PDB file of C-alpha atoms and ligand atoms in Angstrom:
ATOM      1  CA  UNK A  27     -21.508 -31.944   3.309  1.00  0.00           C
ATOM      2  CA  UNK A  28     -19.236 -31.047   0.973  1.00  0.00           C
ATOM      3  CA  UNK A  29     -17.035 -27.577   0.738  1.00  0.00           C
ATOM      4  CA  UNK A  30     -17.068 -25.655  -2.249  1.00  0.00           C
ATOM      5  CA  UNK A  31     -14.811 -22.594  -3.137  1.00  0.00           C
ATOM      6  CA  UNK A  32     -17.538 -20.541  -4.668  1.00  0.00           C
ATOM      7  CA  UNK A  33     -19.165 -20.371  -1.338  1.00  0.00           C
ATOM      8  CA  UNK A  34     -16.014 -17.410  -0.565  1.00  0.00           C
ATOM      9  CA  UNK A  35     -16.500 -15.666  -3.525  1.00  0.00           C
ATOM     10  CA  UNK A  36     -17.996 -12.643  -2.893  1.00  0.00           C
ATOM     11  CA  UNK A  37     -17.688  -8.856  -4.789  1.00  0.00           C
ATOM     12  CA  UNK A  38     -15.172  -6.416  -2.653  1.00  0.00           C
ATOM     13  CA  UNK A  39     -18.245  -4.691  -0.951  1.00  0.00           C
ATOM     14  CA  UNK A  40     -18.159  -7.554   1.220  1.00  0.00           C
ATOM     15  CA  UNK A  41     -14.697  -6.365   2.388  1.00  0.00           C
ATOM     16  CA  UNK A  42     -15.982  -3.140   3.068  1.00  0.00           C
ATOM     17  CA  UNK A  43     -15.757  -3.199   6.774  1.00  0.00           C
ATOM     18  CA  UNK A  44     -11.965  -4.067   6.633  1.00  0.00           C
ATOM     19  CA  UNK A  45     -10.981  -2.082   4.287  1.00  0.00           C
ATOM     20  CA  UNK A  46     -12.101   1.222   6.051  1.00  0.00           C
ATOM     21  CA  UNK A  47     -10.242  -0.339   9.075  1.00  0.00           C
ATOM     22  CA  UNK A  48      -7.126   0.063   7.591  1.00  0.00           C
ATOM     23  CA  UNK A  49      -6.798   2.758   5.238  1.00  0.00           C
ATOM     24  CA  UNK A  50      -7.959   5.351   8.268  1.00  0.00           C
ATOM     25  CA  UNK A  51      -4.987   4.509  10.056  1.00  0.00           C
ATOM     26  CA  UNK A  52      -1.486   6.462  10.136  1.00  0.00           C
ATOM     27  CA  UNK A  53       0.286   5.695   7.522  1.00  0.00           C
ATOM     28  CA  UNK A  54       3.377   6.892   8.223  1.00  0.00           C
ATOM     29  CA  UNK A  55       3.486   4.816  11.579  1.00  0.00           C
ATOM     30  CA  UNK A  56       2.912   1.614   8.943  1.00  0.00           C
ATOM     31  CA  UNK A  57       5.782  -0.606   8.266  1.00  0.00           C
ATOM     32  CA  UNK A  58       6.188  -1.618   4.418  1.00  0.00           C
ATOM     33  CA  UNK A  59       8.370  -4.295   3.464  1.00  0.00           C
ATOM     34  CA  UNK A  60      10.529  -3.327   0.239  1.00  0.00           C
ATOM     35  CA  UNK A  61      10.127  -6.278  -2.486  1.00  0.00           C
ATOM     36  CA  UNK A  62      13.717  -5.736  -3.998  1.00  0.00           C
ATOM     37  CA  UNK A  63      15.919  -5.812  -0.323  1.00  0.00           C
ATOM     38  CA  UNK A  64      13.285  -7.731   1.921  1.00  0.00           C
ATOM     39  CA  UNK A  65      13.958  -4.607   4.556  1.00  0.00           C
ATOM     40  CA  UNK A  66      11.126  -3.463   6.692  1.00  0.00           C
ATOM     41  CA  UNK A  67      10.645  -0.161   7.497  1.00  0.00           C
ATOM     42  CA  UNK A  68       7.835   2.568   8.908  1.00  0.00           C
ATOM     43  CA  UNK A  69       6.643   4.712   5.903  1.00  0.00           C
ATOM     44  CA  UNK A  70       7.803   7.716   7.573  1.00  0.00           C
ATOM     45  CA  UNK A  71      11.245   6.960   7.149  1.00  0.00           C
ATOM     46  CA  UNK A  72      11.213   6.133   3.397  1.00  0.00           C
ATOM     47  CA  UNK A  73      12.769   8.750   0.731  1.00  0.00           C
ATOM     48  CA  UNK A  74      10.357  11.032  -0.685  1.00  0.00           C
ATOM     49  CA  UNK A  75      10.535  12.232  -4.170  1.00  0.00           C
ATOM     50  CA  UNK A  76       7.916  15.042  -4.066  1.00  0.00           C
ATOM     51  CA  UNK A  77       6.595  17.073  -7.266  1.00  0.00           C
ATOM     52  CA  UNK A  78       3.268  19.517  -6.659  1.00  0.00           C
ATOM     53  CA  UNK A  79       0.729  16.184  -7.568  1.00  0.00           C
ATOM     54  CA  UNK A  80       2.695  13.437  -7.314  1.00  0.00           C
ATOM     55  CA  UNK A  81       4.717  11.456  -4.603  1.00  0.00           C
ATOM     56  CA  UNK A  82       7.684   8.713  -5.231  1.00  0.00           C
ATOM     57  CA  UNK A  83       8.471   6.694  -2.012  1.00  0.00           C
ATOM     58  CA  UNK A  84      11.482   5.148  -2.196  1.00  0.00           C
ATOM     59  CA  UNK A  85      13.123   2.516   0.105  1.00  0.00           C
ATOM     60  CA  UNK A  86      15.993   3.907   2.140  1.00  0.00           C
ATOM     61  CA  UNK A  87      18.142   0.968   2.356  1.00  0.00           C
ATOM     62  CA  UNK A  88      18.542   0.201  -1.997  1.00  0.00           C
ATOM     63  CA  UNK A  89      16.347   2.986  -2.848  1.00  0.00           C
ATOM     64  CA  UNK A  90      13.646   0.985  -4.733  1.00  0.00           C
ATOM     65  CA  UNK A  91      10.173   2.598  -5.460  1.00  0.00           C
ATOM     66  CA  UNK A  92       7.828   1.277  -3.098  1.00  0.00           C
ATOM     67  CA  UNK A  93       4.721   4.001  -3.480  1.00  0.00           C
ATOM     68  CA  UNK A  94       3.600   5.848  -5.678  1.00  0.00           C
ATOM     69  CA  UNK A  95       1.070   8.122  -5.437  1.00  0.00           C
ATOM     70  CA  UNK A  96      -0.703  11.182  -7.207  1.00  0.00           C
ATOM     71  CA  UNK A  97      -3.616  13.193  -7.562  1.00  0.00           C
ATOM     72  CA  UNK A  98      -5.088  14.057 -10.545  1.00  0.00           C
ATOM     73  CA  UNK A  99      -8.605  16.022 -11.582  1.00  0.00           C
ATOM     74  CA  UNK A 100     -10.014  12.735 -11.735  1.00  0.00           C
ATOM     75  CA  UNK A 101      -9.134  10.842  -8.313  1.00  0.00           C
ATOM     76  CA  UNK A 102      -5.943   9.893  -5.914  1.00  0.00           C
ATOM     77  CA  UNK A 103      -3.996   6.784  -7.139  1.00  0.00           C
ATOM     78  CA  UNK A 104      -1.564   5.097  -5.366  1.00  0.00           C
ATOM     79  CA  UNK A 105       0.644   2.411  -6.865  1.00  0.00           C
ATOM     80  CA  UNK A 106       2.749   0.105  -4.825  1.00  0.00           C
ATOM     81  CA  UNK A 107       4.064  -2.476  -6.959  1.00  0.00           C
ATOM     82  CA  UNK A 108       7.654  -2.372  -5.093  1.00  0.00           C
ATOM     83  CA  UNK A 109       6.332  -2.909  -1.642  1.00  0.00           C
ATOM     84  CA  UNK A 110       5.609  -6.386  -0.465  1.00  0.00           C
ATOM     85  CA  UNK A 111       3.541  -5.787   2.371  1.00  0.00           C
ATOM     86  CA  UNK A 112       1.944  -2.829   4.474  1.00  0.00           C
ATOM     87  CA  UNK A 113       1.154  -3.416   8.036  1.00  0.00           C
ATOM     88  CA  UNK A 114      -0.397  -1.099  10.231  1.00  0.00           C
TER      89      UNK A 114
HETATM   90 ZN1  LIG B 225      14.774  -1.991  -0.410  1.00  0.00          ZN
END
């Protein structure tokens, strides 16, 4: 019997179950790791940049963006290209 990659490949509805694990938790209880300074921190703690749609989470030890998020007429985005990890 032989193992073959393609056998894992499935489309992200197969994650469904996980995913709606995690993003029903508390986020601000979550720690996020900061990709620039390798600190870890809870998301609570983080400096936050606030205009009426929009949110800018920044790290509090070298002040890197690590979220982003907004809302718009035509859905909530978040962006998190500084963070390295989120665990909850
Ligand atoms: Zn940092």
């Amino acid at each position: 019997m032989t193992h073959n990659d393609s056998d894992l490949v499935l489309d992200g509805n197969a994650a469904a179950g996980l995913l709606q694990e995690i993003f029903v938790l508390e986020i601000t209880t979550a720690q996020i790791q900061c990709e620039a300074c390798g600190s870890t921190q809870a998301v609570g703690s983080l400096r936050l940049y606030a205009a009426p749609m929009a949110a800018v989470l920044r790290c509090s030890h070298c002040d890197a963006s690590l979220v982003r998020a907004v809302r718009t007429p035509h859905g909530r985005w978040i962006e998190m290209t500084g963070a390295r990890r989120l665990r909850f």
